[in-house]
mmCIF file of C-alpha atoms in Angstrom:
data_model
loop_
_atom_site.group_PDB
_atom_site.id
_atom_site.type_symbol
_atom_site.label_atom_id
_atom_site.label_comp_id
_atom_site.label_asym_id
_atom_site.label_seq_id
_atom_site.Cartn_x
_atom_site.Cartn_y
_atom_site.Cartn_z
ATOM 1 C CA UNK A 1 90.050 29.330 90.198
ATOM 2 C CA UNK A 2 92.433 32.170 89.813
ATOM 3 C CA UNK A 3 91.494 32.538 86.541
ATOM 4 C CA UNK A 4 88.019 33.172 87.409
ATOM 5 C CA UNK A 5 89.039 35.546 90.178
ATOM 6 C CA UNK A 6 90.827 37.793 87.810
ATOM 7 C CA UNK A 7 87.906 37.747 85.052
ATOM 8 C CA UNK A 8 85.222 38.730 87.999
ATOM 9 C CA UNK A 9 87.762 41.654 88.685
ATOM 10 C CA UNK A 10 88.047 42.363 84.710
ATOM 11 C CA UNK A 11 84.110 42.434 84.747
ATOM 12 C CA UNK A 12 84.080 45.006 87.746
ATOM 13 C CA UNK A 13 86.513 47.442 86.070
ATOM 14 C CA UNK A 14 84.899 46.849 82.786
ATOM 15 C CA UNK A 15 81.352 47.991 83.903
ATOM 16 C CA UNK A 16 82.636 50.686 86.436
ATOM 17 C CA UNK A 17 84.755 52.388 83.626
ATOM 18 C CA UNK A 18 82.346 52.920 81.015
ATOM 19 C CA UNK A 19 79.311 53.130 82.864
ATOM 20 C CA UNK A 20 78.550 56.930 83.703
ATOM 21 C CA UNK A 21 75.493 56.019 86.209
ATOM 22 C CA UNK A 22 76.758 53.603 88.449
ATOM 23 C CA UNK A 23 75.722 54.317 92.155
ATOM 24 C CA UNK A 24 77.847 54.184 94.602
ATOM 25 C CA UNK A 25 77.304 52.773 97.830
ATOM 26 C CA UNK A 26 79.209 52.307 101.141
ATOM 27 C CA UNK A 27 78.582 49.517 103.109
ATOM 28 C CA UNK A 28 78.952 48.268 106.991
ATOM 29 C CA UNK A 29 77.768 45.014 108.593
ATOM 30 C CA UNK A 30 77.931 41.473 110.120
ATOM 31 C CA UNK A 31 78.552 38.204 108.772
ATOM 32 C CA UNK A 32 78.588 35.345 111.008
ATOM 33 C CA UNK A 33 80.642 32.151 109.421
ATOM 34 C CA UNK A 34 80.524 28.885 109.625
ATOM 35 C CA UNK A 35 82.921 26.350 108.596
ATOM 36 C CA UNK A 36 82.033 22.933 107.877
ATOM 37 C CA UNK A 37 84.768 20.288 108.154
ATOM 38 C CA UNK A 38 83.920 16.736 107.044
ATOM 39 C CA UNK A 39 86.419 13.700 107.670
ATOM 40 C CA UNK A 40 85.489 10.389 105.748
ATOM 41 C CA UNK A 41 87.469 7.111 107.176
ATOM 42 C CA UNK A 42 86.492 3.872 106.059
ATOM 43 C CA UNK A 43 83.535 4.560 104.866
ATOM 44 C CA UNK A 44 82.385 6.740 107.701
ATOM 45 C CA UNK A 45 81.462 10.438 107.528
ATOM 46 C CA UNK A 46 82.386 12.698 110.487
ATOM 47 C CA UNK A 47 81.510 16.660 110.547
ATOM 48 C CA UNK A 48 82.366 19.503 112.396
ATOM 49 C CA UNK A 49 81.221 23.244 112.426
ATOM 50 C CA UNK A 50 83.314 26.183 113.763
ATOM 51 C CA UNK A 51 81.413 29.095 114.214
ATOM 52 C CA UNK A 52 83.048 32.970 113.573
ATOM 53 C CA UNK A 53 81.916 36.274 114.518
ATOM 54 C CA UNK A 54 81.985 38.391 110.596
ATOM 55 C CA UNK A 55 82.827 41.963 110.988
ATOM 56 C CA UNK A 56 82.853 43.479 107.122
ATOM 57 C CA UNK A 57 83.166 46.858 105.513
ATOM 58 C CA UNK A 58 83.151 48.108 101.409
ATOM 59 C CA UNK A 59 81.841 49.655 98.619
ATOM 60 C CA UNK A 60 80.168 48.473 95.584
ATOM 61 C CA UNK A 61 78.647 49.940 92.275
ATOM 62 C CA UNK A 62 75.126 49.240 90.804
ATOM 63 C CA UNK A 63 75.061 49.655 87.288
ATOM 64 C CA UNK A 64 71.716 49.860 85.512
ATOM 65 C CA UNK A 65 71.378 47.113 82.828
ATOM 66 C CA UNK A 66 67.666 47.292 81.820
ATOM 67 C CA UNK A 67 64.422 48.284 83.156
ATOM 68 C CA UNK A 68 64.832 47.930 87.185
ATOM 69 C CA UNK A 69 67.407 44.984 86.488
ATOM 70 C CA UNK A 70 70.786 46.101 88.065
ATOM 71 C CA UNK A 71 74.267 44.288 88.640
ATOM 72 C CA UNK A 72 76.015 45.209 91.973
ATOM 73 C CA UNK A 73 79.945 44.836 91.568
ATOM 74 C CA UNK A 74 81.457 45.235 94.906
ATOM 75 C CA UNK A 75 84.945 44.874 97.353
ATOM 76 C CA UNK A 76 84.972 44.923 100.955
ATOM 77 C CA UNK A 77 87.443 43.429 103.562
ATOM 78 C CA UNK A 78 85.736 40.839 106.434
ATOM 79 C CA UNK A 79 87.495 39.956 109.629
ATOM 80 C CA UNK A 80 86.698 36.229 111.101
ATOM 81 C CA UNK A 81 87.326 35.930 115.014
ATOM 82 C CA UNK A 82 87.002 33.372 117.244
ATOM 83 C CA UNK A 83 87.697 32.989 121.113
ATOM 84 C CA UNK A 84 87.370 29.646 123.215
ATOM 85 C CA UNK A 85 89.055 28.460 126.487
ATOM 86 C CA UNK A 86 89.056 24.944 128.274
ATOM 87 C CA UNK A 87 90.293 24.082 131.877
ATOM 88 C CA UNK A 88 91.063 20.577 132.608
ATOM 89 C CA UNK A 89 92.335 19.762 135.881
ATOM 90 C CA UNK A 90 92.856 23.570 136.785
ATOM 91 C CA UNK A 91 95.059 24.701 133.360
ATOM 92 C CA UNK A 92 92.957 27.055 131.321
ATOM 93 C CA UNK A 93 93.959 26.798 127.171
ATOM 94 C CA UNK A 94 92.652 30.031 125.592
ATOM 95 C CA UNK A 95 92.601 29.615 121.696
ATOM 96 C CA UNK A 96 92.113 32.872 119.641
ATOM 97 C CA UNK A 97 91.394 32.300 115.808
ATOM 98 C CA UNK A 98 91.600 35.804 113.267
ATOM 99 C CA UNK A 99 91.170 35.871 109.916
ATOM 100 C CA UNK A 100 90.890 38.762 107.465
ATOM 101 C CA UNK A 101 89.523 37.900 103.890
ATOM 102 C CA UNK A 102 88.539 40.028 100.864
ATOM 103 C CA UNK A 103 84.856 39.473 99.063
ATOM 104 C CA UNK A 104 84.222 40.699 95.595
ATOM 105 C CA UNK A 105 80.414 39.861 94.909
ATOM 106 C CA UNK A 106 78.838 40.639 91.507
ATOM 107 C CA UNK A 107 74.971 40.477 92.069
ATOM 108 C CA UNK A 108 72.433 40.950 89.819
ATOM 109 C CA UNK A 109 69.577 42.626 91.473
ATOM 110 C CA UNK A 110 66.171 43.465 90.699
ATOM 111 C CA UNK A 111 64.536 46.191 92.471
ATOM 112 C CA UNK A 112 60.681 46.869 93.043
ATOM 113 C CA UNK A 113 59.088 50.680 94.115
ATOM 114 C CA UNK A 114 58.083 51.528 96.920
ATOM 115 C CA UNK A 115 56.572 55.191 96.487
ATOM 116 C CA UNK A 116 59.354 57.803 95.424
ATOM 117 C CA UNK A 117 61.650 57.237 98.220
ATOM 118 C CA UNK A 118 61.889 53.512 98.845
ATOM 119 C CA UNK A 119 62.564 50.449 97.164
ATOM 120 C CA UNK A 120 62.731 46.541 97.652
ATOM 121 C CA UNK A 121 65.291 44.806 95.533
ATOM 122 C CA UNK A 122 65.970 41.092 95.491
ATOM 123 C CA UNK A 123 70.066 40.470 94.796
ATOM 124 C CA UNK A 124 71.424 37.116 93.210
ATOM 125 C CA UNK A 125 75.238 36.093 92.668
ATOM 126 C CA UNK A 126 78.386 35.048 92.458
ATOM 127 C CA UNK A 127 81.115 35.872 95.473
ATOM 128 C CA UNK A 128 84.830 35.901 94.948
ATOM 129 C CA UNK A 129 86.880 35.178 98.445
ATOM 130 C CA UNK A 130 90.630 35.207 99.089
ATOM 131 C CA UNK A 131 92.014 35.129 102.189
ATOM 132 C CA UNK A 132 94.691 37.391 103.486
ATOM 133 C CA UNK A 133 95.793 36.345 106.651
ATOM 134 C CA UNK A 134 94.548 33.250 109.006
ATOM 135 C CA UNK A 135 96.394 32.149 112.355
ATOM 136 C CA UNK A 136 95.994 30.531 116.034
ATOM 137 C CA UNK A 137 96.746 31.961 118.798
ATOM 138 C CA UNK A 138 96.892 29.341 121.717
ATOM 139 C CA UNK A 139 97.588 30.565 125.638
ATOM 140 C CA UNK A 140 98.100 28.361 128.812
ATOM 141 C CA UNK A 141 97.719 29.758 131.742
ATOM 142 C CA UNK A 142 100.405 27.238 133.718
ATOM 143 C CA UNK A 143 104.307 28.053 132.256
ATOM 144 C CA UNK A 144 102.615 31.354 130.031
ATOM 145 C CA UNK A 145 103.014 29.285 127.124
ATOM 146 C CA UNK A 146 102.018 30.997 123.555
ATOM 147 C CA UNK A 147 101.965 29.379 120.299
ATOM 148 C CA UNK A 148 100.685 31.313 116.556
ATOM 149 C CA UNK A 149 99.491 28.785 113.549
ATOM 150 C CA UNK A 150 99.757 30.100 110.446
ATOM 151 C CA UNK A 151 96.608 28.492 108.504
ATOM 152 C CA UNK A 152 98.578 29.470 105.329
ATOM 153 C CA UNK A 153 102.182 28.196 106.067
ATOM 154 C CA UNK A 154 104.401 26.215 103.929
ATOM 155 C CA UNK A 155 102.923 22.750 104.874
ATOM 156 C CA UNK A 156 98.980 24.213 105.546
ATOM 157 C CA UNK A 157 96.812 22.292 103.121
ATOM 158 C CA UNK A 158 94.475 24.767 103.355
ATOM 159 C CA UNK A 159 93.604 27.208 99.894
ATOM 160 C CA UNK A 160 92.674 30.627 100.437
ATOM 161 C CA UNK A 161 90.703 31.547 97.379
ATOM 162 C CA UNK A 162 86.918 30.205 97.574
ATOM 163 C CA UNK A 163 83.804 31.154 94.956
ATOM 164 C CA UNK A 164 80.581 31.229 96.261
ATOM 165 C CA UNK A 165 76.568 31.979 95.838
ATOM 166 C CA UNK A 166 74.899 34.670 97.096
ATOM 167 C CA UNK A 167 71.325 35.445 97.550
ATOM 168 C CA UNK A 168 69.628 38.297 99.499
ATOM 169 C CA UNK A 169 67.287 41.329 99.697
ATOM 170 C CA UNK A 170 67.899 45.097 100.522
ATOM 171 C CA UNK A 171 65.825 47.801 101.078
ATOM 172 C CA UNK A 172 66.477 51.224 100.171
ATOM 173 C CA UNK A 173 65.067 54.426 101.809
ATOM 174 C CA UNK A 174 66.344 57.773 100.342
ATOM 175 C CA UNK A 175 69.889 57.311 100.500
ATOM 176 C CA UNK A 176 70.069 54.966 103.922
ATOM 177 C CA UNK A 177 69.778 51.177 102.477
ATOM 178 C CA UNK A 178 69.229 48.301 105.211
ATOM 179 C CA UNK A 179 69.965 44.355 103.484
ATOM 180 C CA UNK A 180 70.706 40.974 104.514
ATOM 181 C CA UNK A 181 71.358 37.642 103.017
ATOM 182 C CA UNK A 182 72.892 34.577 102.721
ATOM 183 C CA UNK A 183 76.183 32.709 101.368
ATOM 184 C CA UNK A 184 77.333 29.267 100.442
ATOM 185 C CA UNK A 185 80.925 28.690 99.449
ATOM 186 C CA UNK A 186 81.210 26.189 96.558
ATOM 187 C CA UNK A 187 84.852 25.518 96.824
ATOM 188 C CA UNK A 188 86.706 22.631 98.984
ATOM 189 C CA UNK A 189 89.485 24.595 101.021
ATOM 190 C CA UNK A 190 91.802 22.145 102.068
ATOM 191 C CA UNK A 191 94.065 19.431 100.207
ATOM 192 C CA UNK A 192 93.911 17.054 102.542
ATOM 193 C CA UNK A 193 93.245 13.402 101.842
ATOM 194 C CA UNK A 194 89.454 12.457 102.868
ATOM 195 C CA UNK A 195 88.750 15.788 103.897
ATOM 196 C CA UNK A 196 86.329 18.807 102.691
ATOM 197 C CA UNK A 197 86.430 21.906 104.246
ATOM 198 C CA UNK A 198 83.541 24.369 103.355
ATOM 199 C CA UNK A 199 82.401 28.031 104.543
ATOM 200 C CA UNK A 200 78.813 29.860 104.704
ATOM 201 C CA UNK A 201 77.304 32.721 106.227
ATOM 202 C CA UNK A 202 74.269 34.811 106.587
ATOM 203 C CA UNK A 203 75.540 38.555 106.053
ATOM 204 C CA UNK A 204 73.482 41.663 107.371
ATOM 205 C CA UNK A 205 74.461 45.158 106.986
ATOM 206 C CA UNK A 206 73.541 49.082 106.467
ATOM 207 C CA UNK A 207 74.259 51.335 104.023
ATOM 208 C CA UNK A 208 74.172 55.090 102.304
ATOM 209 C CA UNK A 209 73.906 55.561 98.276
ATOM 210 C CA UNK A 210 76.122 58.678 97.452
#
């Protein structure tokens, strides 16, 4: 899958470089994750969700292909948090998850007018994911004890590149643009025997066209 990382970021360059009329945009939003763990012993299927608050911010190009068909080659960085605590039997265990991750969607979009100032486009794509950082932070309140994870360490079997499908919808007034969407990762993250480990999230942002 590294392979197919790079050639999304050859593509990117590729269409940026040579193409005069790409329209640049600057992007802010929210992107609530889930990740779906599923354990299979003996036969029998267990699953799990953890749910993370998505902070993200970027930029991304639309190029014009043809007509009001238009690919969207983007970057942005997305923090994953996550804060929890359980008492039992008065000691309070505070675990604090953080994760920072990199998306490089490529989405074709096609976009319908609205009168001269707006449009509706409908977006459709692949998403490119590699994680940065990932770690644990666990707190008890009795002795002050502290411990960090590492989700990437040397014995983690967890993989921190995932490829993904995006679909979604945007709406552009002027230069303010307001869109939303959703995403499945395709990938298994972990290594782990019996295990699969996959992501999604529904993304909303804003936006100005420069």
């Amino acid at each position: 899958m590294k392979k197919s990382f790079s050639v999304l970021a050859l593509v990117a360059f590729v269409f940026v470089a040579f193409n005069a009329n790409a329209q640049l945009g600057i992007n802010f939003g929210f992107a609530p994750e889930t990740t779906t763990s599923q354990y299979t012993i003996s036969g029998n299927t267990t699953s799990n969700d953890n749910h993370y608050n998505g902070f993200f911010g970027g930029v991304n190009y639309n190029l014009g292909l043809t007509g009001d068909l238009n690919l969207s080659i983007g970057g942005q960085l997305r923090f994953n948090y996550h804060k929890e605590s359980l008492t039992v039997v008065g000691v309070t265990t505070t675990s604090v998850d953080k994760q920072f991750v990199i998306d490089v969607p490529v989405l074709f979009n096609y976009g319908f007018s609205l009168g001269s100032d707006a449009k509706l486009s409908f977006m459709l794509g692949p998403v490119a994911t590699f994680a940065l950082t990932g770690k644990t932070t666990t707190e008890t309140t009795v002795g002050n004890v502290k411990k960090d994870t590492d989700w990437y360490g040397d014995k983690s079997n967890l993989r921190r590149l995932d490829l993904g499908m995006a679909v979604g919808v945007s709406f552009d007034f002027k230069q303010f643009r307001l869109f939303g969407g959703y995403r499945m990762g395709l990938m298994n993250l972990t290594s782990a025997d019996n295990t699969t480990v996959k992501t999604s999230d529904f993304f909303f942002g804003l936006g100005y066209i420069l």
